[in-house]
Coordinates of C-alpha atoms and ligand atoms in Angstrom, one line a residue:
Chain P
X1 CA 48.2 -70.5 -124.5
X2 CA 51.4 -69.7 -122.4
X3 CA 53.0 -66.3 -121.5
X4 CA 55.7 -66.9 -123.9
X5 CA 52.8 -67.3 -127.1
X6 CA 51.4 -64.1 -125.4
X7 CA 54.4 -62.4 -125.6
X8 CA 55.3 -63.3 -129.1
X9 CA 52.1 -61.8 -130.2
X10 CA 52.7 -58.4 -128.9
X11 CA 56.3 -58.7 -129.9
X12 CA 54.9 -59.1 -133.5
X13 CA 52.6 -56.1 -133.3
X14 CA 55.4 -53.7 -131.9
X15 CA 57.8 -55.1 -134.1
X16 CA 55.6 -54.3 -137.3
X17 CA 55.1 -51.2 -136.1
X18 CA 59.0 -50.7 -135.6
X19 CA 59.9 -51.3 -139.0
X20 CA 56.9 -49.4 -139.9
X21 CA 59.1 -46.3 -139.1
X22 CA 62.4 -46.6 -140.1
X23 CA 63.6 -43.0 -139.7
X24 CA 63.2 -43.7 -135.6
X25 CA 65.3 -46.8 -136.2
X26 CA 68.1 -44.7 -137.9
X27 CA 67.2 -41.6 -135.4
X28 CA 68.1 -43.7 -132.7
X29 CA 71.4 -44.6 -133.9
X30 CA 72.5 -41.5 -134.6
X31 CA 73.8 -40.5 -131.4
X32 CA 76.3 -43.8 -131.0
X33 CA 77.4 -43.6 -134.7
X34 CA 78.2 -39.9 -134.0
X35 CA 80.2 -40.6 -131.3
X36 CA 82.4 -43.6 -133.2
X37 CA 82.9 -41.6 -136.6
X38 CA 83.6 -38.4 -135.1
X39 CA 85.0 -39.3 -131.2
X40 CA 86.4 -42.3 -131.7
X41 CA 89.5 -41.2 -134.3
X42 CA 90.5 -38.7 -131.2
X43 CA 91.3 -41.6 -129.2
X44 CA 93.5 -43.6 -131.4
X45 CA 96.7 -41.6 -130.7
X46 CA 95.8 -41.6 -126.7
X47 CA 97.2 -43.7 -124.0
X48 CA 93.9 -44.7 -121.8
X49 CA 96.5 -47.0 -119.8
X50 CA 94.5 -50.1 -121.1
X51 CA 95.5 -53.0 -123.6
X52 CA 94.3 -53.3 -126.4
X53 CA 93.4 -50.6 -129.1
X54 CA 91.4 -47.6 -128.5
X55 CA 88.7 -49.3 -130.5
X56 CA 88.3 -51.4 -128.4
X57 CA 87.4 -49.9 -125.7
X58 CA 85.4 -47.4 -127.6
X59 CA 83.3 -49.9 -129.2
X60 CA 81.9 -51.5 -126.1
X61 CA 81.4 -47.9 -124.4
X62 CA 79.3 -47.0 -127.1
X63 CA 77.4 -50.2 -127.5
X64 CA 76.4 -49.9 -124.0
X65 CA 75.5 -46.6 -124.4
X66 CA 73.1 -47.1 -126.7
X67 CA 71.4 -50.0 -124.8
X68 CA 71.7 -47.5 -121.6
X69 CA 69.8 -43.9 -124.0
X70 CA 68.0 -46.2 -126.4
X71 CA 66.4 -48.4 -123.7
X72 CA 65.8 -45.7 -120.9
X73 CA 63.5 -44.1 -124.0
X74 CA 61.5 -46.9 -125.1
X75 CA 58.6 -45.7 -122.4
X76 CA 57.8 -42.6 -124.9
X77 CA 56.7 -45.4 -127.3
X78 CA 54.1 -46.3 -124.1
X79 CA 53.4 -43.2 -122.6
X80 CA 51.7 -42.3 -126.3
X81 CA 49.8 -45.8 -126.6
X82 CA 48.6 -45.0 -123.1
X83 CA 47.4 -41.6 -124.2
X84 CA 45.8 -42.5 -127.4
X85 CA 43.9 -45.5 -125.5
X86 CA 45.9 -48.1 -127.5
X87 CA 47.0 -49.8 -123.9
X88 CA 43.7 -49.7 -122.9
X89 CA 42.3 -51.5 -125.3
X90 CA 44.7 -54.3 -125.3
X91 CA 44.6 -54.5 -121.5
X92 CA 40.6 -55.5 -122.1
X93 CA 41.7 -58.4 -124.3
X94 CA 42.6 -61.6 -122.3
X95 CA 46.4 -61.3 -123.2
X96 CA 48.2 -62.0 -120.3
X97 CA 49.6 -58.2 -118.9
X98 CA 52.3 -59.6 -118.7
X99 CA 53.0 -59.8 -122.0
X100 CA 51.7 -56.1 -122.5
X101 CA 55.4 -55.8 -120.9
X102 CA 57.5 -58.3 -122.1
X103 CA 56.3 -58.6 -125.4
X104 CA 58.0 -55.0 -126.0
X105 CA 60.8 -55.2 -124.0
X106 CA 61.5 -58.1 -126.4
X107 CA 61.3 -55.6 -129.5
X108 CA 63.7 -53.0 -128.0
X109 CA 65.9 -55.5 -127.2
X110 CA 65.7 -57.3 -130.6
X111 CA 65.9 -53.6 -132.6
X112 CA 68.8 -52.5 -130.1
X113 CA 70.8 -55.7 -130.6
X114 CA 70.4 -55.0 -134.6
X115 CA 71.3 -51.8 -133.9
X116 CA 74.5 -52.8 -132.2
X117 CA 75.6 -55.0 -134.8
X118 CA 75.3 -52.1 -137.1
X119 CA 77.5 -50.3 -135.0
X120 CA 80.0 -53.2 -134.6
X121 CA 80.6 -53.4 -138.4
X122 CA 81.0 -50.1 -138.9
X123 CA 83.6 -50.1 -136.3
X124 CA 85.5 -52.9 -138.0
X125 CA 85.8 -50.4 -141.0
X126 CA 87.1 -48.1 -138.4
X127 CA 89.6 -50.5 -137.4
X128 CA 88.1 -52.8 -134.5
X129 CA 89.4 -55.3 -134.2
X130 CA 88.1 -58.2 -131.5
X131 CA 87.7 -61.9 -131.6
X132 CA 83.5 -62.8 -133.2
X133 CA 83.3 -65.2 -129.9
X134 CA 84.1 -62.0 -127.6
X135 CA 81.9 -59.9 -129.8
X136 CA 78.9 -62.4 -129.3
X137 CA 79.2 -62.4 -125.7
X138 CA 79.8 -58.9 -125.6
X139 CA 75.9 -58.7 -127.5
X140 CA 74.7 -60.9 -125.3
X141 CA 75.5 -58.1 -122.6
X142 CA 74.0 -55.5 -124.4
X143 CA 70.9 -57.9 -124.6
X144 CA 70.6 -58.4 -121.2
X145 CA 71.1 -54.9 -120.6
X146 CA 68.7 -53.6 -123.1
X147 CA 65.9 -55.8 -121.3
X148 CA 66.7 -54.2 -118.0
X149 CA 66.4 -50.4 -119.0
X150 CA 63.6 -51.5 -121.5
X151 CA 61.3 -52.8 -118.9
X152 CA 62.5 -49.9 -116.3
X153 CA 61.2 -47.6 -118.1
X154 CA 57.9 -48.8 -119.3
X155 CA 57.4 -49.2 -115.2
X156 CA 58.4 -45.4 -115.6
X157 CA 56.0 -44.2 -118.4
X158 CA 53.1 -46.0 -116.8
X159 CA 53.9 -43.6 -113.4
X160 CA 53.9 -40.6 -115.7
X161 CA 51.2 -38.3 -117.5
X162 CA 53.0 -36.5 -120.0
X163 CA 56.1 -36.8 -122.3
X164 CA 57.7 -34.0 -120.8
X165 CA 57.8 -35.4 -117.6
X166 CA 59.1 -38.7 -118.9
X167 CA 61.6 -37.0 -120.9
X168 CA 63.2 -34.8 -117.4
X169 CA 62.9 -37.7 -115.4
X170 CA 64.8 -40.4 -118.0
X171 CA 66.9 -37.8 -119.3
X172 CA 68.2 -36.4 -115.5
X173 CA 69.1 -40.1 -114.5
X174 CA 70.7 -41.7 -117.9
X175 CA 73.0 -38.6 -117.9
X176 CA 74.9 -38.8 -114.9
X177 CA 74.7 -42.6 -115.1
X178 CA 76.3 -42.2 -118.5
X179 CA 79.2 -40.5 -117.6
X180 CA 80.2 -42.3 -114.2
X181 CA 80.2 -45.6 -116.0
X182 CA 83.0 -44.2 -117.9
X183 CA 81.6 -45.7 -121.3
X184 CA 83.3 -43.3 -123.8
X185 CA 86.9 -43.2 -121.3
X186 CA 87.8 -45.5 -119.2
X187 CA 87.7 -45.2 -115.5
X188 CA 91.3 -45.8 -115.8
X189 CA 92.0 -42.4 -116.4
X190 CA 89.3 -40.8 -113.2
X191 CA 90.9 -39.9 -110.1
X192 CA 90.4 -41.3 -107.1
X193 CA 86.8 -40.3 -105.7
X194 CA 85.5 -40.6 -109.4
X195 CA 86.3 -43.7 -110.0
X196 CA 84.9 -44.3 -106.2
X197 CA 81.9 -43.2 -107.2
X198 CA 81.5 -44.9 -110.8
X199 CA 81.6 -48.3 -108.6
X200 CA 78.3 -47.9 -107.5
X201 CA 77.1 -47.6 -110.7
X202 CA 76.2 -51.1 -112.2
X203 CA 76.6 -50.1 -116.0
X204 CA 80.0 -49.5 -115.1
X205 CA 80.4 -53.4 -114.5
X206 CA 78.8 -54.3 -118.3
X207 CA 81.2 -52.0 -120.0
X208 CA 84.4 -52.9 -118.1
X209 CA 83.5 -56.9 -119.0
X210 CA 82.1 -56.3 -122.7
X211 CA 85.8 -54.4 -122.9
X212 CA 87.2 -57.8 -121.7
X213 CA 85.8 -60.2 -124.0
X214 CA 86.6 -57.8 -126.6
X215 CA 90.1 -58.4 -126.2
X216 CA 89.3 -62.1 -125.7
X217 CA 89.6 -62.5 -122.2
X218 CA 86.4 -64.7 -121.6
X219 CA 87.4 -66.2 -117.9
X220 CA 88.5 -63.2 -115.4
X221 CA 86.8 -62.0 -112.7
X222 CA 86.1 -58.7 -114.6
X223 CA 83.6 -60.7 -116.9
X224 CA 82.1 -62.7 -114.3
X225 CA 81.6 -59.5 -112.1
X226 CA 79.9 -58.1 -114.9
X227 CA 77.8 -61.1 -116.0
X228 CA 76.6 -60.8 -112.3
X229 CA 76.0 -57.2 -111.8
X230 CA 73.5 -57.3 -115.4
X231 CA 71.6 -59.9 -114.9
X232 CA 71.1 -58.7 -111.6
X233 CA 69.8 -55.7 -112.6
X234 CA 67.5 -57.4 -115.3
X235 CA 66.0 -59.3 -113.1
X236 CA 65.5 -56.6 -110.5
X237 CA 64.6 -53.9 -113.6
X238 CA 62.0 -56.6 -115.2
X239 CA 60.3 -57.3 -111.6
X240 CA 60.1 -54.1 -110.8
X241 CA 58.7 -53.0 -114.2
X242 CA 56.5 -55.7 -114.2
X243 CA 55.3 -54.5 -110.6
X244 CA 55.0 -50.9 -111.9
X245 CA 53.2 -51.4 -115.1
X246 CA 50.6 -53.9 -113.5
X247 CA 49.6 -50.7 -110.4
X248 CA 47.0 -48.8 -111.7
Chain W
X1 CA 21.8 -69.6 -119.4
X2 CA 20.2 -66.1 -116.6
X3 CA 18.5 -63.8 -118.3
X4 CA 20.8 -61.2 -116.7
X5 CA 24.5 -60.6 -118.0
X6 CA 25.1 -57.7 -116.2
X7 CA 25.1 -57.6 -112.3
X8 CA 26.3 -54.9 -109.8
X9 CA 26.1 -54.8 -106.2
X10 CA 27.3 -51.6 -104.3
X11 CA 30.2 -50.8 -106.7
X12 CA 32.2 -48.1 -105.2
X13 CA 35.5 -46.2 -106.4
X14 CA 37.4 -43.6 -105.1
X15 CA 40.6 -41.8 -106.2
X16 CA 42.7 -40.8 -103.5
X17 CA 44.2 -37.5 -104.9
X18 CA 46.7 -35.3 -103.4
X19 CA 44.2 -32.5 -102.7
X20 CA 41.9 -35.2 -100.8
X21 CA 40.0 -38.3 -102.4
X22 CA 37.4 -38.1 -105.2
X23 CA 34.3 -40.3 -104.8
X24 CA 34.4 -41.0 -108.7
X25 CA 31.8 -43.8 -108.1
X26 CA 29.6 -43.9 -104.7
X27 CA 27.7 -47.2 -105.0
X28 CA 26.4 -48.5 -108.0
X29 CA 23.6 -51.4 -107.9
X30 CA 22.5 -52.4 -111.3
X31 CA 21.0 -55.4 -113.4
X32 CA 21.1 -55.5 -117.3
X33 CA 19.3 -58.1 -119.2
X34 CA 20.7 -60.2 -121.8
X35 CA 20.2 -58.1 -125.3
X36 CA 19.7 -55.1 -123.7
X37 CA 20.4 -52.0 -124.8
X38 CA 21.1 -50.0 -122.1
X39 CA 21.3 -46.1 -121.7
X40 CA 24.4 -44.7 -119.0
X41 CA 23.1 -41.1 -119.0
X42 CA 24.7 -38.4 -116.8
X43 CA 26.4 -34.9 -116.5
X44 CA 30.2 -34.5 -117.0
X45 CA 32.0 -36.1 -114.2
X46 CA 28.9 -38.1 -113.0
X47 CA 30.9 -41.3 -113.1
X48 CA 30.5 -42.8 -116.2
X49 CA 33.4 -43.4 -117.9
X50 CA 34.7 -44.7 -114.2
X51 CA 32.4 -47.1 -113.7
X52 CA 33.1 -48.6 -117.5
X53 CA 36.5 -49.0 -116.8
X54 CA 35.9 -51.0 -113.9
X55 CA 33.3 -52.9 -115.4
X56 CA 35.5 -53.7 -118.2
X57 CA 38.8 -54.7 -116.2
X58 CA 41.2 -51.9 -116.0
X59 CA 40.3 -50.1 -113.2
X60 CA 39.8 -52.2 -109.9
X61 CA 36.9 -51.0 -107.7
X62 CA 37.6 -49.5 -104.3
X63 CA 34.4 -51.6 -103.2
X64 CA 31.6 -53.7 -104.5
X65 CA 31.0 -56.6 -106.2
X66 CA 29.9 -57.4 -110.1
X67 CA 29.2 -60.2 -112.0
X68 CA 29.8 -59.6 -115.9
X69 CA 28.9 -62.5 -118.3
X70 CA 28.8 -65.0 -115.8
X71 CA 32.7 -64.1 -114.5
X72 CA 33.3 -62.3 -111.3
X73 CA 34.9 -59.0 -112.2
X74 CA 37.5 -59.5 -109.2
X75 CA 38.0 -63.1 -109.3
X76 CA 38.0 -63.8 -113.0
X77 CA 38.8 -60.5 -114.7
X78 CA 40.3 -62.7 -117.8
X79 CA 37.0 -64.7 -118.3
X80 CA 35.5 -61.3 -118.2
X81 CA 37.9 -60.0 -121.0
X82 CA 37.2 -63.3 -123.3
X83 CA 33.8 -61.8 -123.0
X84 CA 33.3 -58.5 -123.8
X85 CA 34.3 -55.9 -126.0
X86 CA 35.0 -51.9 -124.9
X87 CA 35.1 -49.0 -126.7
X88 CA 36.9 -45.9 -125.0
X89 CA 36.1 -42.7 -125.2
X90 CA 39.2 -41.8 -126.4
X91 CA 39.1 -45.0 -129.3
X92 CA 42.3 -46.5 -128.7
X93 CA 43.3 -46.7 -132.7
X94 CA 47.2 -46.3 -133.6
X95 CA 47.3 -43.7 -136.0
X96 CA 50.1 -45.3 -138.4
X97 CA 48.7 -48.8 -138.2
X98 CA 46.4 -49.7 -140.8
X99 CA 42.9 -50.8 -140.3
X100 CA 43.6 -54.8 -140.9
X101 CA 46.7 -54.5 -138.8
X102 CA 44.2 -53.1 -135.9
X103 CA 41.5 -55.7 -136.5
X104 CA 43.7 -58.7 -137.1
X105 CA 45.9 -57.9 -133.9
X106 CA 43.0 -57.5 -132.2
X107 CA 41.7 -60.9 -132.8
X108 CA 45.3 -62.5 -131.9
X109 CA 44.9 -60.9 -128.6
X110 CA 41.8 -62.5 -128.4
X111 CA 43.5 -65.6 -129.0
X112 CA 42.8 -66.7 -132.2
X113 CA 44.8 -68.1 -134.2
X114 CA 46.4 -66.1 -137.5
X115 CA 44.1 -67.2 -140.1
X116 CA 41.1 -66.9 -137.5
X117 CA 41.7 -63.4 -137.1
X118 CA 42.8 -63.2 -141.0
X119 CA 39.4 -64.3 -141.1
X120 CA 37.3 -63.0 -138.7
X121 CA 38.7 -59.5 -139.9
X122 CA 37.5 -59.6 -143.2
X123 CA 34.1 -60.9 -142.2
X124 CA 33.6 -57.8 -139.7
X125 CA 35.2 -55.6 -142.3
X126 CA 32.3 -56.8 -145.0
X127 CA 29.4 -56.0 -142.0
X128 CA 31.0 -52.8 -141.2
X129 CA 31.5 -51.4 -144.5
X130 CA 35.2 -51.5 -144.1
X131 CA 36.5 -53.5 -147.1
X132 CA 37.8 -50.6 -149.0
X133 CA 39.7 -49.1 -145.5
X134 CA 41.6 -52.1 -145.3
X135 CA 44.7 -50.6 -146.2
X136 CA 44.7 -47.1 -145.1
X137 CA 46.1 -45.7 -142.2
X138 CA 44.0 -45.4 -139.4
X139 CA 45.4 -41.5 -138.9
X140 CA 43.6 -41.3 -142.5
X141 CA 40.1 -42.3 -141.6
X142 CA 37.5 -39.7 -141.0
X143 CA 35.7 -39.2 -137.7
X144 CA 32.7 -41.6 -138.5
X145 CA 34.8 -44.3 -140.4
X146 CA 37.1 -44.1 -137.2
X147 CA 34.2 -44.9 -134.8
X148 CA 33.2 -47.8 -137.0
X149 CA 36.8 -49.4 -137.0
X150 CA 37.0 -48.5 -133.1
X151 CA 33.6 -51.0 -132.9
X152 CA 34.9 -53.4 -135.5
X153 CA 37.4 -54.1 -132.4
X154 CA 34.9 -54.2 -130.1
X155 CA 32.9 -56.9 -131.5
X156 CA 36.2 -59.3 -133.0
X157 CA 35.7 -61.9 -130.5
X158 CA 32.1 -62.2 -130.7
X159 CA 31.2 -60.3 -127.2
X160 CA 28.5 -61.0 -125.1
X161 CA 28.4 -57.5 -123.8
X162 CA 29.5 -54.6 -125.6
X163 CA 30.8 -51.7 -123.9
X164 CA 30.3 -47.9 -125.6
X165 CA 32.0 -44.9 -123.9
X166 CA 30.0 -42.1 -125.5
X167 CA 30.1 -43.7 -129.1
X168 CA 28.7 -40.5 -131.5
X169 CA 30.2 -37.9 -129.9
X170 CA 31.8 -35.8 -132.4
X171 CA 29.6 -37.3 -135.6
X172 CA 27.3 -35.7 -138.2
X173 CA 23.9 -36.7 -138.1
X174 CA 24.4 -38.8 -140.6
X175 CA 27.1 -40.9 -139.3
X176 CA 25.1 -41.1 -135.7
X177 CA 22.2 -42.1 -137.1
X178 CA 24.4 -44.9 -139.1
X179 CA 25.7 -45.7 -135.8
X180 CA 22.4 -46.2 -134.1
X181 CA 21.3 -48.8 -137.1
X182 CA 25.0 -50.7 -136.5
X183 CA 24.3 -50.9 -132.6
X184 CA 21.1 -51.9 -133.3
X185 CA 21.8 -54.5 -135.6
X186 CA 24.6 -55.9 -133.7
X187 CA 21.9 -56.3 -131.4
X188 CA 19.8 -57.9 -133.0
X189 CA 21.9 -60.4 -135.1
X190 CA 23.6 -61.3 -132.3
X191 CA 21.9 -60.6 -129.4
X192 CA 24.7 -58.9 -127.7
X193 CA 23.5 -56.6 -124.5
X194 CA 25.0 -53.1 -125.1
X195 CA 26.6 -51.0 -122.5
X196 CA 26.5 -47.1 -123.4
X197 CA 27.0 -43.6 -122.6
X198 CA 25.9 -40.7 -123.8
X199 CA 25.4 -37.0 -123.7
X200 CA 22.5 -36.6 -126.2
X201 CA 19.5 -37.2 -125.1
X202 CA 17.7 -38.1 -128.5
X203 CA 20.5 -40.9 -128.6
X204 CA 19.0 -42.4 -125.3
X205 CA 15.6 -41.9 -126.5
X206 CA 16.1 -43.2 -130.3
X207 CA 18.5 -46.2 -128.8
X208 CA 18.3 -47.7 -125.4
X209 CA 15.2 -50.0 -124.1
X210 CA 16.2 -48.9 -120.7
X211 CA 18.4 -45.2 -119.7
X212 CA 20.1 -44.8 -116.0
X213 CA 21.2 -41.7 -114.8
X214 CA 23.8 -40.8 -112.5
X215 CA 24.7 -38.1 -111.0
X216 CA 27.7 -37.5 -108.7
X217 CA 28.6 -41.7 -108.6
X218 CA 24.8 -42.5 -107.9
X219 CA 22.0 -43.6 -109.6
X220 CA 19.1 -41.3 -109.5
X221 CA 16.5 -42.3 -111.8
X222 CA 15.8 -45.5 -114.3
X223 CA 13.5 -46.6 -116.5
X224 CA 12.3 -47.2 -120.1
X225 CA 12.6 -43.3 -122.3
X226 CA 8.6 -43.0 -121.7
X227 CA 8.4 -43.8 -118.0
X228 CA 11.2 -41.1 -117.1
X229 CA 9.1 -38.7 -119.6
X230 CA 5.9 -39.2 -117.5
X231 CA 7.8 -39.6 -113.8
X232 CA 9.7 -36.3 -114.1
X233 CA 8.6 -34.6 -116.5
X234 CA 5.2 -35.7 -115.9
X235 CA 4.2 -36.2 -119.5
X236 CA 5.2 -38.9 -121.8
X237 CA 5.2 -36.6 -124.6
X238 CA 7.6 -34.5 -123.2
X239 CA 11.0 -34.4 -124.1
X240 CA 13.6 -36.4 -122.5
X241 CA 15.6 -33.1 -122.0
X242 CA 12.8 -32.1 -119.4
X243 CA 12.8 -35.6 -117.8
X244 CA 16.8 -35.1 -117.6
X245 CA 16.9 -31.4 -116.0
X246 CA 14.4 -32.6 -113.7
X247 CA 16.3 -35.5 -112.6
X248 CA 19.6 -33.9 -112.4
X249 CA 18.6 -30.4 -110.6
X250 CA 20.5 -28.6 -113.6
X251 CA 18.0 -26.3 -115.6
X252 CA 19.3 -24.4 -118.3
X253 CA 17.5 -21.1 -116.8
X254 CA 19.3 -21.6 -113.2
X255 CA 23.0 -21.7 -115.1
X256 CA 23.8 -18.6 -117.0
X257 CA 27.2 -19.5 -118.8
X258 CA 30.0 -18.2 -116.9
X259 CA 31.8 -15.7 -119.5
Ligands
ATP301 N1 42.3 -41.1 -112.7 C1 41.6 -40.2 -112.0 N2 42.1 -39.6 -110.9 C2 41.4 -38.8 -110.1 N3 40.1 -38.5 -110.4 C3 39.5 -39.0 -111.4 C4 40.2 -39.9 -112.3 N4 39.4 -40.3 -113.3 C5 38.2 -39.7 -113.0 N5 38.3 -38.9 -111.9 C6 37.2 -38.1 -111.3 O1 36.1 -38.9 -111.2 C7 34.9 -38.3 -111.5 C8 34.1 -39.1 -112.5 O2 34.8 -39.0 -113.7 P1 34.3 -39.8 -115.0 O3 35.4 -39.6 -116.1 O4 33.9 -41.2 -114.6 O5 33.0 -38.9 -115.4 P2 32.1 -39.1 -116.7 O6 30.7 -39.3 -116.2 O7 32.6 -40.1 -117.6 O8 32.2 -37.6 -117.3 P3 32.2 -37.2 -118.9 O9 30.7 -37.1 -119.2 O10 32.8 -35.8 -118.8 O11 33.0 -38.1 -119.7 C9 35.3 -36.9 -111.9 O12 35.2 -36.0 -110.8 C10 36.7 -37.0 -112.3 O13 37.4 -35.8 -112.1
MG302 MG1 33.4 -40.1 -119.6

């Protein structure tokens, strides 16, 4: 059998078990619907000295922020298998390790991409409004994204003992990342040595292109910067998870 | 087909800790027989639970060589996992999944196909007395029907060597002694070799044709129950408790309980 048939059977288990609980799938949600119902109306009267409306550039900041808190998470889901001996077991079985990993990166990115579409509707009753091509491709980026921070931070909870630790150490970098990516403002409005610093921080790169296709622009150096800089770091992420979960 | 499925030369592991490395495992050389039922006695931190893990995959030796069903433990660590079946000492059962969701997941990680493992699920569920479990929760399983789901995933893919960390501890007499019968006729029906640890000696006695103990990564005595009785303790109608203290330099007398 080949990695990808490995793969799908883990991706089946963890998928069962995701729908399993649908209060986490809500739970984790809540924080990017928050934002839209209750941020996002502040914003509509603002000039952020970008075209477009204000939905859209909301829309994409929060999409990508729940790819960038949702998938920095996932590794709690790990760090208890690991505990109860769940991992261990399945690591005895002839399943390719490999799969261990992808097989639930592919969940989290599956359940965040739902999620997201969620979140896109519900900001079409807000008053988004973007072209369904630029909202695909802007998906697609939150896919790509999703597996990156996914498989990070399995390589992360297999590194850790205990869910506190996790917690500080996801919790201390997704913050600051959060902010300099300028995913709820743009870095239109940051003075100089902020926006400085938000270029060295690659989410920064997904937001400002899933803004882009939002307003259907699909061929502009923006986009292709940002279709560069995330798969970049999903292929860096997924190596280096893959490196980190197979230690031990 | 050897009459040996089990083979260890100089296995060796060592933790490398901040405070200094930990000689978990100082060089193990062992044999088991096919259909054995072996006995992996030793005090708390003797090495036992180490030297399962390595044995069954997921913790790679720091030295050593071992041979487990025919598949070099280094060089073939899958053909070793198509193999065997381990049971942790902490179980490894999610508590919200439900016992056929354990036990048919299982057997796709084994490779089966979906109706194989449909299959092979419900046919371990009939021999374990798990038929009317099928639907619950594992989190709502008691501590003896929990052990017998945790071996029911042991032994989906048919193993040639099953692996028990410490398989009663925490039962009622009852449920041990139902245990012992299920090892034992696991054993015999299939002639799988069994692999286990344990901290009670009447366990060794009642269950293994041969015991080990080890004591601080090493192997310090071996034999059937009655020739430890007669070596150590110098009677083969004493207990195996004597044979053990004698063995391990720990008598209850020299240890007062720290209060
Ligand atoms: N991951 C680890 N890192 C560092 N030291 C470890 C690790 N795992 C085990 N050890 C150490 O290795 C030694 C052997 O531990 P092991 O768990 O194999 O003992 P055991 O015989 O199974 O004990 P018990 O009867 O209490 O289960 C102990 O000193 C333990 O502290
Ligand atoms: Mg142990």
């Amino acid at each position: 059998m080949t990695l990808l048939a490995h793969t799908g059977i883990i991706f089946g288990r963890c998928l069962r078990s995701t729908l399993r609980s649908k209060t986490n799938l809500l739970f984790g949600m809540l924080q990017p619907l928050l934002f839209l119902a209750l941020f996002g109306p502040l914003l509509t009267q603002l000039d952020m000295g970008v075209s477009g409306t204000s939905w859209q550039t909301l829309v994409p900041g929060v999409l990508v922020q729940l790819a960038l808190l949702g998938g920095s998470y996932v590794g709690l889901g790990l760090l208890m298998d690991r505990n109860l001996g769940v991992l261990d077991r399945m690591r005895a079985t002839p399943v390719s390790p490999l799969a261990l990993l992808l097989g639930r990166t592919l969940r989290d990115v599956v359940q965040l991409v739902a999620q997201s579409v969620l979140l896109v509707l519900l900001g079409l009753v807000f008053g988004l409004r973007a072209p369904l091509l630029g909202v695909l491709i802007g998906l697609l980026f939150v896919a790509v994204l999703a597996a990156a921070l996914s498989a990070l931070s399995y390589g992360l909870a297999m590194n850790v003992r205990t869910p506190p630790e996790f917690a500080a150490i996801a919790n201390t970098a997704a913050m600051p990342l959060m902010l300099l990516s300028g995913l709820l403002l743009p870095m239109t409005l940051a003075p100089g040595w902020l926006e400085g610093v938000s270029r060295a921080v690659p989410f920064r790169y997904t937001v400002d292109a899933v803004r882009q296709v939002f307003l259907g622009h699909y061929v502009t150096t923006t986009v292709a910067v940002g279709a560069a800089v995330t798969s970049a770091l999903a292929v860096l992420c997924l190596v280096g998870g893959a490196r980190l979960f197979r230690r031990r | 087909m050897s009459s040996s499925v089990i083979h260890l030369r100089g296995l060796t592991r060592t933790f490398s800790l901040s405070s200094g490395p930990v000689h978990a495992v100082r060089g193990i050389d062992l044999t088991v027989g096919r259909g054995e039922i072996l006995g992996f006695l030793g005090p708390n931190g003797a090495g036992k639970t180490t030297t399962l893990r390595m044995l069954t995959t997921l913790l790679p030796p720091s030295g050593g060589a071992a041979e487990i069903a025919g598949h070099d433990l280094l060089r073939d660590p899958a053909g070793v996992r198509r193999r065997i079946g381990y049971v942790a000492q902490s179980g490894g059962l999610d508590p919200a999944c439900s016992v056929r969701e354990e036990l048919v997941t299982q057997g796709r990680l084994h490779l089966m196909s979906k109706a194989a493992a449909a299959g092979r699920a419900d046919e371990l569920a009939g021999e374990l007395g798990l038929s009317g479990l099928m639907e619950r929760p594992t989190a709502a399983l008691s501590g003896g029907q929990r052990r017998r789901v945790e071996i029911a995933l042991g032994l989906v893919n048919r193993p040639e060597v099953l692996f028990l960390d410490e398989p009663t501890t925490g039962l009622d007499p009852g449920s041990r002694a139902e245990l012992w019968d299920l090892v034992r006729r696991v054993r015999a029906e299939h002639g799988t070799t069994v692999f286990l640890t344990t901290h009670y000696l009447d366990e060794a006695d009642a269950l293994a044709d041969r015991i080990v103990v080890v004591d601080a990564g090493r192997i310090v005595a071996e034999g059937t129950p009655a020739e430890l009785k007669r070596r150590y303790a110098g009677d083969p109608d004493a207990s195996l408790q004597d044979a053990f203290l004698a063995i391990t330099g720990r008598t209850t007398a020299d240890e007062p309980l720290a209060i």
